[in-house]
């Protein structure tokens, strides 16, 4: 009995430590790390529709004192969750030590209803 109680307590403790997946529609659910992401924090995202096109503004912060280069690309998705535009090429964004910056983007087609931001530093 005692072993069973200890095993159940250990399972409950481990379950409490698990990181839950990001909530659907949250900023964290829009970001996919494609490799390493060192010392760059992705903050709030503002999404709007301007003249029929989806626009995004992403807050970025380099949390280290050294300069970093963020490599990123957007995947523009339709209402069914599938891409509505050609795959973008990777872009480089230098961030100086402790710098905060906004990353703006505009969908290439009015058919875009959602997006995914793919990032890495190396």
XYZ file of N, CA, C and O in Angstrom:
488
model
N 0.827 -1.193 0.000
C 0.000 0.000 0.000
C 0.868 1.251 0.000
O 0.597 2.195 -0.712
N 1.900 1.222 0.835
C 2.776 2.386 0.948
C 3.488 2.659 -0.375
O 3.621 3.811 -0.794
N 3.931 1.569 -1.067
C 4.605 1.729 -2.364
C 3.656 2.317 -3.400
O 4.037 3.140 -4.217
N 2.399 1.898 -3.359
C 1.407 2.416 -4.298
C 1.188 3.911 -4.070
O 1.123 4.692 -5.017
N 1.083 4.312 -2.819
C 0.889 5.731 -2.501
C 2.095 6.558 -2.940
O 1.937 7.653 -3.484
N 3.284 6.043 -2.728
C 4.490 6.754 -3.145
C 4.562 6.867 -4.668
O 4.937 7.904 -5.211
N 4.198 5.802 -5.356
C 4.214 5.817 -6.827
C 3.196 6.832 -7.348
O 3.487 7.599 -8.274
N 1.998 6.847 -6.767
C 0.975 7.807 -7.193
C 1.407 9.248 -6.908
O 1.181 10.154 -7.712
N 2.054 9.473 -5.773
C 2.535 10.811 -5.434
C 3.625 11.245 -6.416
O 3.656 12.399 -6.850
N 4.502 10.326 -6.784
C 5.570 10.653 -7.744
C 4.988 10.989 -9.108
O 5.410 11.950 -9.764
N 3.990 10.230 -9.561
C 3.346 10.496 -10.851
C 2.650 11.851 -10.815
O 2.742 12.649 -11.756
N 1.946 12.154 -9.731
C 1.252 13.440 -9.609
C 2.249 14.595 -9.606
O 2.010 15.637 -10.221
N 3.373 14.410 -8.935
C 4.395 15.451 -8.890
C 4.993 15.686 -10.261
O 5.155 16.830 -10.695
N 5.301 14.609 -10.983
C 5.851 14.744 -12.329
C 4.841 15.363 -13.284
O 5.198 16.158 -14.146
N 3.598 15.019 -13.171
C 2.561 15.592 -14.032
C 2.428 17.088 -13.785
O 2.183 17.864 -14.704
N 2.608 17.519 -12.561
C 2.523 18.939 -12.242
C 3.686 19.737 -12.800
O 3.580 20.933 -13.017
N 4.808 19.078 -13.055
C 5.992 19.756 -13.576
C 5.992 19.844 -15.088
O 6.810 20.543 -15.660
N 5.127 19.122 -15.755
C 5.099 19.124 -17.215
C 4.642 20.490 -17.715
O 3.740 21.102 -17.164
N 5.283 20.962 -18.766
C 4.911 22.235 -19.359
C 3.726 22.015 -20.285
O 3.814 21.206 -21.212
N 2.623 22.710 -20.056
C 1.464 22.510 -20.921
C 1.729 23.099 -22.308
O 2.518 24.037 -22.456
N 1.081 22.573 -23.337
C 1.251 23.141 -24.673
C 0.636 24.537 -24.718
O -0.245 24.853 -23.923
N 1.113 25.378 -25.642
C 0.543 26.722 -25.717
C -0.931 26.681 -26.117
O -1.359 25.792 -26.839
N -1.667 27.636 -25.612
C -3.092 27.720 -25.933
C -3.272 28.054 -27.412
O -2.533 28.866 -27.963
N -4.235 27.414 -28.078
C -4.485 27.728 -29.484
C -4.797 29.215 -29.659
O -5.544 29.791 -28.882
N -4.183 29.823 -30.654
C -4.396 31.239 -30.916
C -3.482 32.162 -30.142
O -3.429 33.356 -30.410
N -2.729 31.637 -29.176
C -1.811 32.475 -28.404
C -0.560 32.765 -29.229
O -0.284 32.095 -30.221
N 0.205 33.764 -28.804
C 1.438 34.110 -29.517
C 2.399 32.933 -29.540
O 3.030 32.659 -30.554
N 2.490 32.200 -28.436
C 3.411 31.060 -28.372
C 3.015 29.972 -29.363
O 3.883 29.261 -29.875
N 1.742 29.840 -29.661
C 1.309 28.811 -30.603
C 1.646 29.183 -32.043
O 1.591 28.328 -32.921
N 1.998 30.409 -32.302
C 2.319 30.868 -33.651
C 3.801 30.736 -33.979
O 4.207 30.934 -35.106
N 4.631 30.432 -32.987
C 6.082 30.404 -33.166
C 6.572 28.956 -33.214
O 6.218 28.148 -32.357
N 7.393 28.656 -34.217
C 8.009 27.344 -34.334
C 9.519 27.554 -34.354
O 10.037 28.266 -35.210
N 10.219 26.958 -33.389
C 11.672 27.063 -33.339
C 12.257 25.966 -34.214
O 12.038 24.786 -33.961
N 12.985 26.370 -35.232
C 13.563 25.434 -36.197
C 15.054 25.271 -35.908
O 15.887 25.649 -36.705
N 15.378 24.769 -34.765
C 16.773 24.640 -34.348
C 16.964 25.368 -33.035
O 16.076 25.424 -32.203
N 18.114 25.962 -32.886
C 18.462 26.633 -31.647
C 17.928 28.065 -31.640
O 17.934 28.742 -32.658
N 17.480 28.521 -30.474
C 17.040 29.908 -30.304
C 17.679 30.426 -29.032
O 17.193 30.200 -27.933
N 18.825 31.098 -29.187
C 19.620 31.547 -28.051
C 19.312 32.985 -27.672
O 19.451 33.889 -28.503
N 18.892 33.207 -26.433
C 18.804 34.533 -25.817
C 17.893 35.518 -26.530
O 18.045 36.724 -26.363
N 16.962 35.054 -27.331
C 16.004 35.954 -27.969
C 14.616 35.586 -27.479
O 14.190 34.440 -27.588
N 13.945 36.574 -26.901
C 12.598 36.376 -26.382
C 11.593 36.931 -27.378
O 11.745 38.053 -27.862
N 10.598 36.139 -27.671
C 9.538 36.565 -28.574
C 8.357 36.950 -27.705
O 7.838 36.137 -26.945
N 7.970 38.214 -27.803
C 6.927 38.748 -26.933
C 5.587 38.826 -27.623
O 5.217 37.975 -28.424
N 4.887 39.896 -27.339
C 3.531 40.084 -27.847
C 3.514 40.196 -29.363
O 4.467 40.671 -29.981
N 2.402 39.767 -29.920
C 2.176 39.889 -31.359
C 0.894 40.674 -31.572
O -0.110 40.400 -30.926
N 0.969 41.620 -32.459
C -0.235 42.370 -32.839
C -0.593 41.979 -34.261
O 0.245 42.030 -35.147
N -1.828 41.594 -34.433
C -2.304 41.134 -35.728
C -3.493 41.995 -36.125
O -4.380 42.252 -35.316
N -3.485 42.459 -37.369
C -4.587 43.284 -37.864
C -4.779 42.991 -39.348
O -3.915 42.403 -39.992
N -5.893 43.418 -39.867
C -6.149 43.305 -41.296
C -6.232 44.728 -41.829
O -7.057 45.516 -41.391
N -5.314 45.050 -42.747
C -5.271 46.394 -43.337
C -5.418 46.274 -44.840
O -4.632 45.566 -45.487
N -6.420 46.945 -45.390
C -6.708 46.905 -46.824
C -6.847 45.477 -47.334
O -6.426 45.145 -48.442
N -7.389 44.596 -46.498
C -7.623 43.215 -46.890
C -6.453 42.274 -46.653
O -6.582 41.074 -46.854
N -5.305 42.787 -46.235
C -4.110 41.964 -46.016
C -3.836 41.801 -44.519
O -3.938 42.763 -43.755
N -3.457 40.596 -44.123
C -3.096 40.315 -42.744
C -1.748 40.953 -42.442
O -0.782 40.783 -43.197
N -1.671 41.729 -41.365
C -0.407 42.341 -40.944
C -0.070 41.865 -39.532
O -0.963 41.647 -38.714
N 1.217 41.703 -39.287
C 1.696 41.193 -38.006
C 2.838 42.073 -37.525
O 3.665 42.526 -38.327
N 2.901 42.318 -36.232
C 4.006 43.032 -35.605
C 4.419 42.228 -34.378
O 3.606 42.039 -33.477
N 5.653 41.742 -34.355
C 6.128 40.854 -33.299
C 7.195 41.569 -32.474
O 8.154 42.108 -33.024
N 7.033 41.567 -31.153
C 8.022 42.163 -30.249
C 9.138 41.149 -29.992
O 8.883 40.002 -29.640
N 10.380 41.587 -30.186
C 11.561 40.747 -29.970
C 12.493 41.432 -28.985
O 12.627 42.653 -29.009
N 13.176 40.649 -28.162
C 14.163 41.194 -27.229
C 15.365 40.267 -27.187
O 15.205 39.057 -26.997
N 16.549 40.844 -27.348
C 17.790 40.097 -27.144
C 18.105 40.203 -25.658
O 18.442 41.274 -25.169
N 18.010 39.097 -24.939
C 18.206 39.132 -23.488
C 19.676 39.033 -23.075
O 19.990 39.175 -21.901
N 20.572 38.821 -24.026
C 21.995 38.735 -23.679
C 22.687 40.068 -23.953
O 22.127 40.957 -24.591
N 23.907 40.182 -23.478
C 24.692 41.391 -23.725
C 25.412 41.338 -25.071
O 25.907 42.342 -25.547
N 25.469 40.165 -25.669
C 26.162 40.035 -26.953
C 25.180 40.164 -28.111
O 23.979 39.939 -27.967
N 25.696 40.535 -29.254
C 24.867 40.668 -30.447
C 24.414 39.283 -30.914
O 25.159 38.316 -30.810
N 23.201 39.214 -31.426
C 22.630 37.965 -31.939
C 22.047 38.234 -33.311
O 21.667 39.360 -33.624
N 21.946 37.192 -34.103
C 21.246 37.285 -35.380
C 20.093 36.301 -35.348
O 20.294 35.104 -35.138
N 18.888 36.823 -35.546
C 17.695 35.992 -35.605
C 17.413 35.700 -37.073
O 17.367 36.613 -37.896
N 17.246 34.429 -37.391
C 16.835 34.026 -38.730
C 15.356 33.677 -38.628
O 14.940 32.951 -37.723
N 14.554 34.203 -39.556
C 13.112 34.012 -39.464
C 12.477 33.951 -40.845
O 13.056 34.381 -41.847
N 11.274 33.414 -40.869
C 10.408 33.468 -42.052
C 8.978 33.238 -41.590
O 8.730 32.608 -40.561
N 8.047 33.774 -42.337
C 6.630 33.606 -42.040
C 6.033 32.587 -43.005
O 6.385 32.569 -44.183
N 5.153 31.761 -42.510
C 4.338 30.876 -43.333
C 2.920 31.431 -43.244
O 2.368 31.554 -42.151
N 2.357 31.796 -44.374
C 1.028 32.395 -44.412
C 0.007 31.307 -44.711
O 0.137 30.573 -45.690
N -1.012 31.201 -43.853
C -1.959 30.098 -43.898
C -3.373 30.585 -44.189
O -3.763 31.684 -43.779
N -4.133 29.753 -44.865
C -5.538 30.042 -45.133
C -6.408 29.594 -43.976
O -5.929 29.090 -42.962
N -7.701 29.738 -44.122
C -8.632 29.376 -43.053
C -8.616 27.876 -42.772
O -9.002 27.446 -41.692
N -8.139 27.074 -43.721
C -8.050 25.628 -43.518
C -6.730 25.203 -42.878
O -6.513 24.022 -42.615
N -5.827 26.162 -42.625
C -4.545 25.865 -41.987
C -3.437 25.483 -42.943
O -2.319 25.207 -42.515
N -3.715 25.488 -44.239
C -2.701 25.147 -45.230
C -2.108 26.421 -45.835
O -2.762 27.466 -45.898
N -0.848 26.358 -46.313
C -0.206 27.546 -46.893
C -0.971 28.094 -48.091
O -1.493 27.330 -48.903
N -1.027 29.430 -48.170
C -1.694 30.095 -49.302
C -0.697 30.878 -50.147
O -1.090 31.523 -51.106
N 0.572 30.816 -49.796
C 1.609 31.525 -50.547
C 2.844 30.634 -50.622
O 2.986 29.685 -49.848
N 3.734 30.951 -51.551
C 4.989 30.212 -51.654
C 5.786 30.365 -50.370
O 5.675 31.376 -49.673
N 6.608 29.360 -50.087
C 7.445 29.396 -48.892
C 8.434 30.556 -48.996
O 9.088 30.734 -50.023
N 8.507 31.350 -47.940
C 9.448 32.477 -47.913
C 10.865 31.973 -47.702
O 11.082 30.908 -47.121
N 11.828 32.763 -48.140
C 13.223 32.440 -47.839
C 13.544 32.956 -46.433
O 12.857 33.823 -45.903
N 14.596 32.402 -45.834
C 15.014 32.842 -44.505
C 15.564 34.253 -44.586
O 16.282 34.598 -45.524
N 15.227 35.065 -43.590
C 15.743 36.438 -43.496
C 16.548 36.551 -42.213
O 16.257 35.862 -41.234
N 17.547 37.426 -42.215
C 18.386 37.641 -41.035
C 18.045 38.989 -40.411
O 17.909 39.993 -41.114
N 17.914 39.009 -39.101
C 17.637 40.237 -38.359
C 18.660 40.359 -37.237
O 18.611 39.603 -36.271
N 19.623 41.291 -37.363
C 20.588 41.466 -36.272
C 19.945 42.180 -35.088
O 19.163 43.113 -35.256
N 20.258 41.699 -33.896
C 19.786 42.311 -32.662
C 21.005 42.559 -31.778
O 21.719 41.614 -31.426
N 21.232 43.797 -31.417
C 22.350 44.134 -30.551
C 22.060 43.696 -29.121
O 20.918 43.423 -28.775
N 23.090 43.636 -28.303
C 22.925 43.229 -26.911
C 21.866 44.050 -26.199
O 21.863 45.272 -26.282
N 20.925 43.362 -25.551
C 19.830 43.972 -24.772
C 18.868 44.810 -25.621
O 18.090 45.586 -25.081
N 18.913 44.671 -26.932
C 18.040 45.466 -27.800
C 16.639 44.862 -27.878
O 16.471 43.647 -27.947
N 15.649 45.723 -27.894
C 14.259 45.340 -28.141
C 13.862 45.919 -29.491
O 14.240 47.038 -29.828
N 13.118 45.145 -30.254
C 12.783 45.566 -31.611
C 11.452 44.954 -32.016
O 11.043 43.931 -31.477
N 10.774 45.575 -32.964
C 9.550 45.024 -33.522
C 9.843 44.487 -34.914
O 10.587 45.091 -35.680
N 9.249 43.350 -35.216
C 9.395 42.711 -36.518
C 8.056 42.809 -37.240
O 7.098 42.124 -36.867
N 7.957 43.675 -38.263
C 6.688 43.798 -38.982
C 6.644 42.853 -40.191
O 7.666 42.518 -40.769
N 5.432 42.432 -40.555
C 5.250 41.596 -41.738
C 3.852 41.808 -42.296
O 2.911 42.099 -41.552
N 3.736 41.654 -43.621
C 2.454 41.761 -44.310
C 2.303 40.523 -45.190
O 3.229 40.166 -45.932
N 1.158 39.890 -45.119
C 0.898 38.701 -45.939
C 0.963 39.074 -47.420
O 0.529 40.164 -47.805
N 1.477 38.193 -48.258
C 1.591 38.498 -49.683
C 0.278 38.359 -50.446
O 0.191 38.753 -51.607
N -0.755 37.817 -49.796
C -2.038 37.617 -50.457
C -3.176 37.871 -49.465
O -3.037 37.554 -48.280
N -4.294 38.412 -49.933
C -5.425 38.628 -49.035
C -6.069 37.320 -48.560
O -6.858 37.323 -47.619
N -5.721 36.187 -49.165
C -6.284 34.897 -48.764
C -5.727 34.424 -47.415
O -6.293 33.515 -46.807
N -4.635 35.023 -46.953
C -4.038 34.616 -45.670
C -4.958 34.995 -44.518
O -5.385 36.136 -44.397
N -5.246 34.011 -43.665
C -6.093 34.224 -42.493
C -5.320 33.998 -41.196
O -5.776 34.373 -40.127
N -4.168 33.345 -41.297
C -3.371 33.017 -40.128
C -1.910 32.942 -40.565
O -1.602 33.053 -41.757
N -1.024 32.723 -39.607
C 0.402 32.660 -39.924
C 1.124 31.791 -38.920
O 0.600 31.457 -37.858
N 2.347 31.441 -39.283
C 3.275 30.753 -38.391
C 4.623 31.440 -38.570
O 5.044 31.699 -39.696
N 5.276 31.769 -37.478
C 6.602 32.394 -37.503
C 7.635 31.329 -37.177
O 7.604 30.748 -36.086
N 8.520 31.063 -38.116
C 9.578 30.072 -37.927
C 10.872 30.806 -37.624
O 11.214 31.758 -38.344
N 11.576 30.420 -36.562
C 12.761 31.154 -36.106
C 13.887 30.197 -35.713
O 13.658 29.044 -35.363
N 15.106 30.719 -35.789
C 16.282 30.063 -35.204
C 17.431 31.062 -35.160
O 17.393 32.093 -35.827
N 18.447 30.769 -34.341
C 19.610 31.643 -34.264
C 20.846 31.002 -34.852
O 21.820 31.683 -35.101
N 20.842 29.687 -35.034
C 21.992 29.001 -35.643
C 21.541 27.901 -36.523
O 20.595 27.264 -36.371
